[in-house]
mmCIF file of the C-alpha atoms, coordinates in Angstrom:
data_MODEL
# 
_entry.id   MODEL 
# 
loop_
_atom_site.group_PDB 
_atom_site.id 
_atom_site.type_symbol 
_atom_site.label_atom_id 
_atom_site.label_alt_id 
_atom_site.label_comp_id 
_atom_site.label_asym_id 
_atom_site.label_entity_id 
_atom_site.label_seq_id 
_atom_site.pdbx_PDB_ins_code 
_atom_site.Cartn_x 
_atom_site.Cartn_y 
_atom_site.Cartn_z 
_atom_site.occupancy 
_atom_site.B_iso_or_equiv 
_atom_site.pdbx_formal_charge 
_atom_site.auth_seq_id 
_atom_site.auth_comp_id 
_atom_site.auth_asym_id 
_atom_site.auth_atom_id 
_atom_site.pdbx_PDB_model_num 
ATOM 1   C CA . MET A 1 1   ? -9.520  87.147 146.312 1.00 0.00 ? 1   MET A CA 1 
ATOM 2   C CA . ALA A 1 2   ? -10.687 85.968 149.714 1.00 0.00 ? 2   ALA A CA 1 
ATOM 3   C CA . THR A 1 3   ? -14.294 84.886 149.988 1.00 0.00 ? 3   THR A CA 1 
ATOM 4   C CA . SER A 1 4   ? -16.733 86.667 152.274 1.00 0.00 ? 4   SER A CA 1 
ATOM 5   C CA . VAL A 1 5   ? -16.780 83.586 154.489 1.00 0.00 ? 5   VAL A CA 1 
ATOM 6   C CA . GLN A 1 6   ? -13.037 83.876 155.008 1.00 0.00 ? 6   GLN A CA 1 
ATOM 7   C CA . THR A 1 7   ? -12.882 87.583 155.746 1.00 0.00 ? 7   THR A CA 1 
ATOM 8   C CA . ALA A 1 8   ? -16.119 88.196 157.637 1.00 0.00 ? 8   ALA A CA 1 
ATOM 9   C CA . LEU A 1 9   ? -15.467 89.399 161.161 1.00 0.00 ? 9   LEU A CA 1 
ATOM 10  C CA . ILE A 1 10  ? -17.939 87.795 163.520 1.00 0.00 ? 10  ILE A CA 1 
ATOM 11  C CA . THR A 1 11  ? -17.399 89.476 166.853 1.00 0.00 ? 11  THR A CA 1 
ATOM 12  C CA . GLY A 1 12  ? -14.566 90.479 169.114 1.00 0.00 ? 12  GLY A CA 1 
ATOM 13  C CA . GLY A 1 13  ? -12.179 90.622 166.168 1.00 0.00 ? 13  GLY A CA 1 
ATOM 14  C CA . VAL A 1 14  ? -12.326 86.861 165.576 1.00 0.00 ? 14  VAL A CA 1 
ATOM 15  C CA . SER A 1 15  ? -12.334 85.738 161.953 1.00 0.00 ? 15  SER A CA 1 
ATOM 16  C CA . ILE A 1 16  ? -11.243 82.819 159.829 1.00 0.00 ? 16  ILE A CA 1 
ATOM 17  C CA . PRO A 1 17  ? -7.605  83.379 158.815 1.00 0.00 ? 17  PRO A CA 1 
ATOM 18  C CA . ASP A 1 18  ? -7.218  84.935 155.379 1.00 0.00 ? 18  ASP A CA 1 
ATOM 19  C CA . SER A 1 19  ? -4.428  82.544 154.435 1.00 0.00 ? 19  SER A CA 1 
ATOM 20  C CA . ARG A 1 20  ? -3.836  80.053 151.657 1.00 0.00 ? 20  ARG A CA 1 
ATOM 21  C CA . LEU A 1 21  ? -3.947  77.186 154.150 1.00 0.00 ? 21  LEU A CA 1 
ATOM 22  C CA . ALA A 1 22  ? -7.289  78.279 155.600 1.00 0.00 ? 22  ALA A CA 1 
ATOM 23  C CA . HIS A 1 23  ? -8.781  78.779 152.138 1.00 0.00 ? 23  HIS A CA 1 
ATOM 24  C CA . GLU A 1 24  ? -7.734  75.289 151.092 1.00 0.00 ? 24  GLU A CA 1 
ATOM 25  C CA . ILE A 1 25  ? -9.059  73.780 154.319 1.00 0.00 ? 25  ILE A CA 1 
ATOM 26  C CA . THR A 1 26  ? -12.399 75.503 153.732 1.00 0.00 ? 26  THR A CA 1 
ATOM 27  C CA . GLU A 1 27  ? -12.604 74.234 150.166 1.00 0.00 ? 27  GLU A CA 1 
ATOM 28  C CA . PHE A 1 28  ? -11.598 70.701 151.127 1.00 0.00 ? 28  PHE A CA 1 
ATOM 29  C CA . ILE A 1 29  ? -14.018 70.351 154.039 1.00 0.00 ? 29  ILE A CA 1 
ATOM 30  C CA . ARG A 1 30  ? -16.886 72.002 152.159 1.00 0.00 ? 30  ARG A CA 1 
ATOM 31  C CA . ASP A 1 31  ? -16.405 69.481 149.330 1.00 0.00 ? 31  ASP A CA 1 
ATOM 32  C CA . THR A 1 32  ? -16.070 66.522 151.713 1.00 0.00 ? 32  THR A CA 1 
ATOM 33  C CA . GLU A 1 33  ? -18.569 66.955 154.537 1.00 0.00 ? 33  GLU A CA 1 
ATOM 34  C CA . SER A 1 34  ? -22.300 67.545 154.720 1.00 0.00 ? 34  SER A CA 1 
ATOM 35  C CA . SER A 1 35  ? -23.483 71.102 155.258 1.00 0.00 ? 35  SER A CA 1 
ATOM 36  C CA . LEU A 1 36  ? -24.444 70.101 158.801 1.00 0.00 ? 36  LEU A CA 1 
ATOM 37  C CA . LEU A 1 37  ? -20.871 69.066 159.641 1.00 0.00 ? 37  LEU A CA 1 
ATOM 38  C CA . PHE A 1 38  ? -19.301 71.960 157.736 1.00 0.00 ? 38  PHE A CA 1 
ATOM 39  C CA . ASN A 1 39  ? -21.379 74.527 159.602 1.00 0.00 ? 39  ASN A CA 1 
ATOM 40  C CA . HIS A 1 40  ? -20.872 72.741 162.919 1.00 0.00 ? 40  HIS A CA 1 
ATOM 41  C CA . SER A 1 41  ? -17.101 72.660 162.424 1.00 0.00 ? 41  SER A CA 1 
ATOM 42  C CA . SER A 1 42  ? -17.060 76.340 161.463 1.00 0.00 ? 42  SER A CA 1 
ATOM 43  C CA . ARG A 1 43  ? -18.944 77.210 164.639 1.00 0.00 ? 43  ARG A CA 1 
ATOM 44  C CA . VAL A 1 44  ? -16.468 75.109 166.620 1.00 0.00 ? 44  VAL A CA 1 
ATOM 45  C CA . TYR A 1 45  ? -13.664 77.294 165.274 1.00 0.00 ? 45  TYR A CA 1 
ATOM 46  C CA . TYR A 1 46  ? -15.380 80.525 166.258 1.00 0.00 ? 46  TYR A CA 1 
ATOM 47  C CA . PHE A 1 47  ? -16.420 79.354 169.699 1.00 0.00 ? 47  PHE A CA 1 
ATOM 48  C CA . GLY A 1 48  ? -12.942 77.933 170.288 1.00 0.00 ? 48  GLY A CA 1 
ATOM 49  C CA . ALA A 1 49  ? -11.256 81.150 169.156 1.00 0.00 ? 49  ALA A CA 1 
ATOM 50  C CA . LEU A 1 50  ? -13.593 83.306 171.237 1.00 0.00 ? 50  LEU A CA 1 
ATOM 51  C CA . ALA A 1 51  ? -12.939 81.099 174.266 1.00 0.00 ? 51  ALA A CA 1 
ATOM 52  C CA . GLY A 1 52  ? -9.207  81.433 173.693 1.00 0.00 ? 52  GLY A CA 1 
ATOM 53  C CA . GLN A 1 53  ? -9.491  85.190 173.482 1.00 0.00 ? 53  GLN A CA 1 
ATOM 54  C CA . ARG A 1 54  ? -11.495 85.305 176.711 1.00 0.00 ? 54  ARG A CA 1 
ATOM 55  C CA . ARG A 1 55  ? -8.994  83.024 178.484 1.00 0.00 ? 55  ARG A CA 1 
ATOM 56  C CA . ASN A 1 56  ? -6.003  85.015 177.197 1.00 0.00 ? 56  ASN A CA 1 
ATOM 57  C CA . LEU A 1 57  ? -4.560  81.940 175.497 1.00 0.00 ? 57  LEU A CA 1 
ATOM 58  C CA . LYS A 1 58  ? -2.071  82.339 172.669 1.00 0.00 ? 58  LYS A CA 1 
ATOM 59  C CA . PHE A 1 59  ? -2.864  80.164 169.669 1.00 0.00 ? 59  PHE A CA 1 
ATOM 60  C CA . ASP A 1 60  ? -2.204  79.952 165.950 1.00 0.00 ? 60  ASP A CA 1 
ATOM 61  C CA . ALA A 1 61  ? -5.501  80.693 164.194 1.00 0.00 ? 61  ALA A CA 1 
ATOM 62  C CA . ASP A 1 62  ? -4.602  78.606 161.124 1.00 0.00 ? 62  ASP A CA 1 
ATOM 63  C CA . LEU A 1 63  ? -3.885  75.564 163.263 1.00 0.00 ? 63  LEU A CA 1 
ATOM 64  C CA . LEU A 1 64  ? -7.008  76.046 165.367 1.00 0.00 ? 64  LEU A CA 1 
ATOM 65  C CA . TYR A 1 65  ? -9.001  76.293 162.157 1.00 0.00 ? 65  TYR A CA 1 
ATOM 66  C CA . ALA A 1 66  ? -7.434  73.051 160.923 1.00 0.00 ? 66  ALA A CA 1 
ATOM 67  C CA . GLY A 1 67  ? -8.303  71.256 164.152 1.00 0.00 ? 67  GLY A CA 1 
ATOM 68  C CA . ALA A 1 68  ? -11.856 72.553 164.203 1.00 0.00 ? 68  ALA A CA 1 
ATOM 69  C CA . MET A 1 69  ? -12.613 71.851 160.559 1.00 0.00 ? 69  MET A CA 1 
ATOM 70  C CA . PHE A 1 70  ? -11.126 68.347 160.500 1.00 0.00 ? 70  PHE A CA 1 
ATOM 71  C CA . HIS A 1 71  ? -12.383 67.211 163.901 1.00 0.00 ? 71  HIS A CA 1 
ATOM 72  C CA . ASP A 1 72  ? -15.407 65.292 162.548 1.00 0.00 ? 72  ASP A CA 1 
ATOM 73  C CA . ILE A 1 73  ? -14.133 64.181 159.148 1.00 0.00 ? 73  ILE A CA 1 
ATOM 74  C CA . GLY A 1 74  ? -13.682 60.692 160.582 1.00 0.00 ? 74  GLY A CA 1 
ATOM 75  C CA . LEU A 1 75  ? -17.481 60.374 160.455 1.00 0.00 ? 75  LEU A CA 1 
ATOM 76  C CA . VAL A 1 76  ? -17.363 60.613 156.656 1.00 0.00 ? 76  VAL A CA 1 
ATOM 77  C CA . PRO A 1 77  ? -17.252 57.136 155.038 1.00 0.00 ? 77  PRO A CA 1 
ATOM 78  C CA . ALA A 1 78  ? -14.294 57.971 152.796 1.00 0.00 ? 78  ALA A CA 1 
ATOM 79  C CA . TYR A 1 79  ? -12.178 58.781 155.869 1.00 0.00 ? 79  TYR A CA 1 
ATOM 80  C CA . SER A 1 80  ? -13.542 56.173 158.266 1.00 0.00 ? 80  SER A CA 1 
ATOM 81  C CA . SER A 1 81  ? -11.395 53.154 159.104 1.00 0.00 ? 81  SER A CA 1 
ATOM 82  C CA . THR A 1 82  ? -12.723 49.798 160.222 1.00 0.00 ? 82  THR A CA 1 
ATOM 83  C CA . ALA A 1 83  ? -10.857 49.601 163.518 1.00 0.00 ? 83  ALA A CA 1 
ATOM 84  C CA . ASP A 1 84  ? -9.829  53.044 164.797 1.00 0.00 ? 84  ASP A CA 1 
ATOM 85  C CA . ARG A 1 85  ? -11.943 55.543 166.707 1.00 0.00 ? 85  ARG A CA 1 
ATOM 86  C CA . PHE A 1 86  ? -13.453 58.167 164.432 1.00 0.00 ? 86  PHE A CA 1 
ATOM 87  C CA . GLU A 1 87  ? -11.477 60.816 166.322 1.00 0.00 ? 87  GLU A CA 1 
ATOM 88  C CA . VAL A 1 88  ? -8.235  59.096 165.300 1.00 0.00 ? 88  VAL A CA 1 
ATOM 89  C CA . ASP A 1 89  ? -9.438  58.826 161.708 1.00 0.00 ? 89  ASP A CA 1 
ATOM 90  C CA . GLY A 1 90  ? -10.031 62.577 161.698 1.00 0.00 ? 90  GLY A CA 1 
ATOM 91  C CA . ALA A 1 91  ? -6.679  63.284 163.304 1.00 0.00 ? 91  ALA A CA 1 
ATOM 92  C CA . ASN A 1 92  ? -4.928  61.138 160.700 1.00 0.00 ? 92  ASN A CA 1 
ATOM 93  C CA . ALA A 1 93  ? -6.738  62.902 157.849 1.00 0.00 ? 93  ALA A CA 1 
ATOM 94  C CA . ALA A 1 94  ? -5.673  66.275 159.230 1.00 0.00 ? 94  ALA A CA 1 
ATOM 95  C CA . ARG A 1 95  ? -2.096  65.066 159.572 1.00 0.00 ? 95  ARG A CA 1 
ATOM 96  C CA . ARG A 1 96  ? -1.944  63.970 155.933 1.00 0.00 ? 96  ARG A CA 1 
ATOM 97  C CA . PHE A 1 97  ? -3.437  67.260 154.751 1.00 0.00 ? 97  PHE A CA 1 
ATOM 98  C CA . LEU A 1 98  ? -1.068  69.392 156.823 1.00 0.00 ? 98  LEU A CA 1 
ATOM 99  C CA . GLU A 1 99  ? 1.969   67.325 155.826 1.00 0.00 ? 99  GLU A CA 1 
ATOM 100 C CA . GLN A 1 100 ? 1.116   67.985 152.181 1.00 0.00 ? 100 GLN A CA 1 
ATOM 101 C CA . HIS A 1 101 ? 1.117   71.701 152.984 1.00 0.00 ? 101 HIS A CA 1 
ATOM 102 C CA . GLY A 1 102 ? 4.529   71.669 154.641 1.00 0.00 ? 102 GLY A CA 1 
ATOM 103 C CA . ILE A 1 103 ? 3.353   72.391 158.185 1.00 0.00 ? 103 ILE A CA 1 
ATOM 104 C CA . PRO A 1 104 ? 6.022   71.671 160.849 1.00 0.00 ? 104 PRO A CA 1 
ATOM 105 C CA . VAL A 1 105 ? 5.753   68.319 162.619 1.00 0.00 ? 105 VAL A CA 1 
ATOM 106 C CA . GLU A 1 106 ? 5.321   69.857 166.073 1.00 0.00 ? 106 GLU A CA 1 
ATOM 107 C CA . ASP A 1 107 ? 2.349   71.907 164.883 1.00 0.00 ? 107 ASP A CA 1 
ATOM 108 C CA . ILE A 1 108 ? 0.829   68.888 163.167 1.00 0.00 ? 108 ILE A CA 1 
ATOM 109 C CA . ASN A 1 109 ? 1.155   66.901 166.379 1.00 0.00 ? 109 ASN A CA 1 
ATOM 110 C CA . HIS A 1 110 ? -0.778  69.557 168.307 1.00 0.00 ? 110 HIS A CA 1 
ATOM 111 C CA . VAL A 1 111 ? -3.583  69.473 165.731 1.00 0.00 ? 111 VAL A CA 1 
ATOM 112 C CA . TRP A 1 112 ? -3.583  65.667 165.759 1.00 0.00 ? 112 TRP A CA 1 
ATOM 113 C CA . THR A 1 113 ? -3.897  65.584 169.540 1.00 0.00 ? 113 THR A CA 1 
ATOM 114 C CA . ALA A 1 114 ? -6.622  68.239 169.544 1.00 0.00 ? 114 ALA A CA 1 
ATOM 115 C CA . ILE A 1 115 ? -8.770  66.167 167.197 1.00 0.00 ? 115 ILE A CA 1 
ATOM 116 C CA . ALA A 1 116 ? -8.014  62.822 168.834 1.00 0.00 ? 116 ALA A CA 1 
ATOM 117 C CA . LEU A 1 117 ? -9.016  64.093 172.291 1.00 0.00 ? 117 LEU A CA 1 
ATOM 118 C CA . HIS A 1 118 ? -12.004 66.264 171.429 1.00 0.00 ? 118 HIS A CA 1 
ATOM 119 C CA . THR A 1 119 ? -14.484 63.778 172.941 1.00 0.00 ? 119 THR A CA 1 
ATOM 120 C CA . THR A 1 120 ? -12.377 63.043 176.030 1.00 0.00 ? 120 THR A CA 1 
ATOM 121 C CA . PRO A 1 121 ? -13.637 65.330 178.811 1.00 0.00 ? 121 PRO A CA 1 
ATOM 122 C CA . GLY A 1 122 ? -11.498 66.456 181.708 1.00 0.00 ? 122 GLY A CA 1 
ATOM 123 C CA . ILE A 1 123 ? -8.104  66.372 179.965 1.00 0.00 ? 123 ILE A CA 1 
ATOM 124 C CA . PRO A 1 124 ? -7.869  68.808 177.006 1.00 0.00 ? 124 PRO A CA 1 
ATOM 125 C CA . GLN A 1 125 ? -8.246  71.952 179.127 1.00 0.00 ? 125 GLN A CA 1 
ATOM 126 C CA . TYR A 1 126 ? -4.893  71.208 180.772 1.00 0.00 ? 126 TYR A CA 1 
ATOM 127 C CA . MET A 1 127 ? -3.021  70.722 177.516 1.00 0.00 ? 127 MET A CA 1 
ATOM 128 C CA . HIS A 1 128 ? -1.694  72.901 174.681 1.00 0.00 ? 128 HIS A CA 1 
ATOM 129 C CA . PRO A 1 129 ? -4.070  75.768 173.774 1.00 0.00 ? 129 PRO A CA 1 
ATOM 130 C CA . LEU A 1 130 ? -4.990  74.140 170.451 1.00 0.00 ? 130 LEU A CA 1 
ATOM 131 C CA . VAL A 1 131 ? -6.070  70.991 172.257 1.00 0.00 ? 131 VAL A CA 1 
ATOM 132 C CA . ALA A 1 132 ? -8.002  72.941 174.872 1.00 0.00 ? 132 ALA A CA 1 
ATOM 133 C CA . LEU A 1 133 ? -9.743  75.219 172.383 1.00 0.00 ? 133 LEU A CA 1 
ATOM 134 C CA . VAL A 1 134 ? -10.892 72.627 169.853 1.00 0.00 ? 134 VAL A CA 1 
ATOM 135 C CA . THR A 1 135 ? -12.584 70.802 172.712 1.00 0.00 ? 135 THR A CA 1 
ATOM 136 C CA . ALA A 1 136 ? -13.979 74.073 174.093 1.00 0.00 ? 136 ALA A CA 1 
ATOM 137 C CA . GLY A 1 137 ? -15.552 74.819 170.721 1.00 0.00 ? 137 GLY A CA 1 
ATOM 138 C CA . VAL A 1 138 ? -16.999 71.330 170.387 1.00 0.00 ? 138 VAL A CA 1 
ATOM 139 C CA . GLU A 1 139 ? -18.383 71.342 173.914 1.00 0.00 ? 139 GLU A CA 1 
ATOM 140 C CA . MET A 1 140 ? -20.025 74.713 173.387 1.00 0.00 ? 140 MET A CA 1 
ATOM 141 C CA . ASP A 1 141 ? -21.642 73.874 170.056 1.00 0.00 ? 141 ASP A CA 1 
ATOM 142 C CA . VAL A 1 142 ? -22.796 70.331 170.843 1.00 0.00 ? 142 VAL A CA 1 
ATOM 143 C CA . LEU A 1 143 ? -23.266 70.249 174.613 1.00 0.00 ? 143 LEU A CA 1 
ATOM 144 C CA . GLY A 1 144 ? -23.819 73.901 175.445 1.00 0.00 ? 144 GLY A CA 1 
ATOM 145 C CA . ILE A 1 145 ? -20.974 73.834 177.976 1.00 0.00 ? 145 ILE A CA 1 
ATOM 146 C CA . ASP A 1 146 ? -19.993 77.406 178.941 1.00 0.00 ? 146 ASP A CA 1 
ATOM 147 C CA . TYR A 1 147 ? -23.009 78.693 176.983 1.00 0.00 ? 147 TYR A CA 1 
ATOM 148 C CA . ALA A 1 148 ? -23.390 81.666 179.311 1.00 0.00 ? 148 ALA A CA 1 
ATOM 149 C CA . GLY A 1 149 ? -19.709 82.505 178.881 1.00 0.00 ? 149 GLY A CA 1 
ATOM 150 C CA . PHE A 1 150 ? -20.471 83.730 175.362 1.00 0.00 ? 150 PHE A CA 1 
ATOM 151 C CA . SER A 1 151 ? -22.555 86.837 174.893 1.00 0.00 ? 151 SER A CA 1 
ATOM 152 C CA . GLU A 1 152 ? -25.896 86.653 173.134 1.00 0.00 ? 152 GLU A CA 1 
ATOM 153 C CA . GLU A 1 153 ? -24.389 88.802 170.394 1.00 0.00 ? 153 GLU A CA 1 
ATOM 154 C CA . GLN A 1 154 ? -21.559 86.313 169.887 1.00 0.00 ? 154 GLN A CA 1 
ATOM 155 C CA . ARG A 1 155 ? -23.846 83.292 169.827 1.00 0.00 ? 155 ARG A CA 1 
ATOM 156 C CA . GLU A 1 156 ? -26.288 84.882 167.405 1.00 0.00 ? 156 GLU A CA 1 
ATOM 157 C CA . ALA A 1 157 ? -23.547 86.154 165.092 1.00 0.00 ? 157 ALA A CA 1 
ATOM 158 C CA . VAL A 1 158 ? -21.885 82.747 164.803 1.00 0.00 ? 158 VAL A CA 1 
ATOM 159 C CA . VAL A 1 159 ? -25.156 80.901 164.229 1.00 0.00 ? 159 VAL A CA 1 
ATOM 160 C CA . ALA A 1 160 ? -26.322 83.505 161.710 1.00 0.00 ? 160 ALA A CA 1 
ATOM 161 C CA . ARG A 1 161 ? -23.188 82.916 159.650 1.00 0.00 ? 161 ARG A CA 1 
ATOM 162 C CA . TYR A 1 162 ? -23.161 79.124 160.095 1.00 0.00 ? 162 TYR A CA 1 
ATOM 163 C CA . PRO A 1 163 ? -26.744 78.054 160.907 1.00 0.00 ? 163 PRO A CA 1 
ATOM 164 C CA . ARG A 1 164 ? -27.777 75.193 163.140 1.00 0.00 ? 164 ARG A CA 1 
ATOM 165 C CA . THR A 1 165 ? -30.405 72.954 161.569 1.00 0.00 ? 165 THR A CA 1 
ATOM 166 C CA . ALA A 1 166 ? -33.924 73.215 162.987 1.00 0.00 ? 166 ALA A CA 1 
ATOM 167 C CA . HIS A 1 167 ? -33.355 69.985 164.927 1.00 0.00 ? 167 HIS A CA 1 
ATOM 168 C CA . PHE A 1 168 ? -29.583 70.088 165.279 1.00 0.00 ? 168 PHE A CA 1 
ATOM 169 C CA . LYS A 1 169 ? -29.457 68.128 168.528 1.00 0.00 ? 169 LYS A CA 1 
ATOM 170 C CA . GLU A 1 170 ? -31.102 65.079 166.990 1.00 0.00 ? 170 GLU A CA 1 
ATOM 171 C CA . ASP A 1 171 ? -29.432 65.616 163.616 1.00 0.00 ? 171 ASP A CA 1 
ATOM 172 C CA . ILE A 1 172 ? -25.929 65.581 165.085 1.00 0.00 ? 172 ILE A CA 1 
ATOM 173 C CA . LEU A 1 173 ? -26.714 62.496 167.172 1.00 0.00 ? 173 LEU A CA 1 
ATOM 174 C CA . GLU A 1 174 ? -27.887 60.713 164.028 1.00 0.00 ? 174 GLU A CA 1 
ATOM 175 C CA . THR A 1 175 ? -24.750 61.840 162.202 1.00 0.00 ? 175 THR A CA 1 
ATOM 176 C CA . PHE A 1 176 ? -22.589 60.466 165.003 1.00 0.00 ? 176 PHE A CA 1 
ATOM 177 C CA . TYR A 1 177 ? -24.480 57.179 164.890 1.00 0.00 ? 177 TYR A CA 1 
ATOM 178 C CA . GLU A 1 178 ? -24.189 56.752 161.140 1.00 0.00 ? 178 GLU A CA 1 
ATOM 179 C CA . GLY A 1 179 ? -20.473 57.489 161.340 1.00 0.00 ? 179 GLY A CA 1 
ATOM 180 C CA . ILE A 1 180 ? -19.624 54.895 164.001 1.00 0.00 ? 180 ILE A CA 1 
ATOM 181 C CA . ARG A 1 181 ? -22.301 52.201 163.815 1.00 0.00 ? 181 ARG A CA 1 
ATOM 182 C CA . HIS A 1 182 ? -20.069 49.934 161.692 1.00 0.00 ? 182 HIS A CA 1 
ATOM 183 C CA . LYS A 1 183 ? -17.373 49.781 164.392 1.00 0.00 ? 183 LYS A CA 1 
ATOM 184 C CA . PRO A 1 184 ? -19.085 49.720 167.797 1.00 0.00 ? 184 PRO A CA 1 
ATOM 185 C CA . GLN A 1 185 ? -15.994 48.264 169.463 1.00 0.00 ? 185 GLN A CA 1 
ATOM 186 C CA . THR A 1 186 ? -14.257 51.631 169.066 1.00 0.00 ? 186 THR A CA 1 
ATOM 187 C CA . THR A 1 187 ? -16.658 53.281 171.515 1.00 0.00 ? 187 THR A CA 1 
ATOM 188 C CA . PHE A 1 188 ? -15.354 51.331 174.513 1.00 0.00 ? 188 PHE A CA 1 
ATOM 189 C CA . GLY A 1 189 ? -14.579 53.805 177.285 1.00 0.00 ? 189 GLY A CA 1 
ATOM 190 C CA . ASN A 1 190 ? -15.793 56.925 175.480 1.00 0.00 ? 190 ASN A CA 1 
ATOM 191 C CA . VAL A 1 191 ? -18.914 59.056 175.151 1.00 0.00 ? 191 VAL A CA 1 
ATOM 192 C CA . LYS A 1 192 ? -19.913 57.706 171.755 1.00 0.00 ? 192 LYS A CA 1 
ATOM 193 C CA . ALA A 1 193 ? -21.045 54.518 173.487 1.00 0.00 ? 193 ALA A CA 1 
ATOM 194 C CA . ASP A 1 194 ? -23.983 56.622 174.708 1.00 0.00 ? 194 ASP A CA 1 
ATOM 195 C CA . VAL A 1 195 ? -24.901 57.362 171.092 1.00 0.00 ? 195 VAL A CA 1 
ATOM 196 C CA . LEU A 1 196 ? -24.980 53.685 170.149 1.00 0.00 ? 196 LEU A CA 1 
ATOM 197 C CA . ALA A 1 197 ? -26.937 52.816 173.292 1.00 0.00 ? 197 ALA A CA 1 
ATOM 198 C CA . ASP A 1 198 ? -29.474 55.517 172.404 1.00 0.00 ? 198 ASP A CA 1 
ATOM 199 C CA . LYS A 1 199 ? -29.873 54.456 168.773 1.00 0.00 ? 199 LYS A CA 1 
ATOM 200 C CA . ASP A 1 200 ? -29.363 50.690 168.787 1.00 0.00 ? 200 ASP A CA 1 
ATOM 201 C CA . PRO A 1 201 ? -31.346 48.557 171.274 1.00 0.00 ? 201 PRO A CA 1 
ATOM 202 C CA . GLU A 1 202 ? -29.056 45.593 170.563 1.00 0.00 ? 202 GLU A CA 1 
ATOM 203 C CA . PHE A 1 203 ? -25.837 47.436 171.358 1.00 0.00 ? 203 PHE A CA 1 
ATOM 204 C CA . VAL A 1 204 ? -23.898 45.965 174.280 1.00 0.00 ? 204 VAL A CA 1 
ATOM 205 C CA . ARG A 1 205 ? -21.398 48.248 175.978 1.00 0.00 ? 205 ARG A CA 1 
ATOM 206 C CA . GLY A 1 206 ? -17.901 47.061 176.684 1.00 0.00 ? 206 GLY A CA 1 
ATOM 207 C CA . ASN A 1 207 ? -17.445 46.575 180.425 1.00 0.00 ? 207 ASN A CA 1 
ATOM 208 C CA . PHE A 1 208 ? -14.133 47.613 181.979 1.00 0.00 ? 208 PHE A CA 1 
ATOM 209 C CA . CYS A 1 209 ? -14.583 45.422 185.047 1.00 0.00 ? 209 CYS A CA 1 
ATOM 210 C CA . GLN A 1 210 ? -15.444 42.434 182.883 1.00 0.00 ? 210 GLN A CA 1 
ATOM 211 C CA . VAL A 1 211 ? -12.330 42.954 180.768 1.00 0.00 ? 211 VAL A CA 1 
ATOM 212 C CA . ILE A 1 212 ? -10.181 42.906 183.906 1.00 0.00 ? 212 ILE A CA 1 
ATOM 213 C CA . ARG A 1 213 ? -11.837 39.779 185.294 1.00 0.00 ? 213 ARG A CA 1 
ATOM 214 C CA . GLN A 1 214 ? -11.572 37.928 181.992 1.00 0.00 ? 214 GLN A CA 1 
ATOM 215 C CA . SER A 1 215 ? -7.928  38.775 181.366 1.00 0.00 ? 215 SER A CA 1 
ATOM 216 C CA . PRO A 1 216 ? -5.457  35.835 181.182 1.00 0.00 ? 216 PRO A CA 1 
ATOM 217 C CA . TRP A 1 217 ? -3.760  36.906 184.433 1.00 0.00 ? 217 TRP A CA 1 
ATOM 218 C CA . ARG A 1 218 ? -4.190  34.764 187.534 1.00 0.00 ? 218 ARG A CA 1 
ATOM 219 C CA . GLY A 1 219 ? -5.497  36.367 190.694 1.00 0.00 ? 219 GLY A CA 1 
# 
């Protein structure tokens, strides 16, 4: 029997898919991530799906759910590599999970790309709907981008089902920091460098111009 979390309609007809894949994703992520990340990822799914509905985008709800729920698993120590960006770690974890469930390669690639690019602004919105909507959900829940595009009823319904912590803004920043502090080199050229700069006074950003000037090329 489907759980109430799986079948509850939030608003506008958007719900978590009542499928075996979605149930197993829910169970896996709930057992793997903190409640903060689980609730955040669930909100990302709803905000992404609602954005897709509003934009008249066609998307597979199971695959969007996979992208949303796995997008931050790379912050979890058990799934964090020593050298890759946490986004890539999450994308790789999703790929392995979906491969084990017999999902077609093309669909897996869309989910992989959606997770890998979810902190890369300015690009996802021009790509496959799954890529665009995972980022849309993340940007809404973390940054408040397009906040006014969602009705008060929608926002309140999603947060009532999957609550934000009392100090979510600082809590998520701390979660980001703890998930990437052991590999600061992976933040070169991406927004997570801001997190390290905010939390670690000894952090030195990679400098694109310096890399060019110090390359082995002459001239």
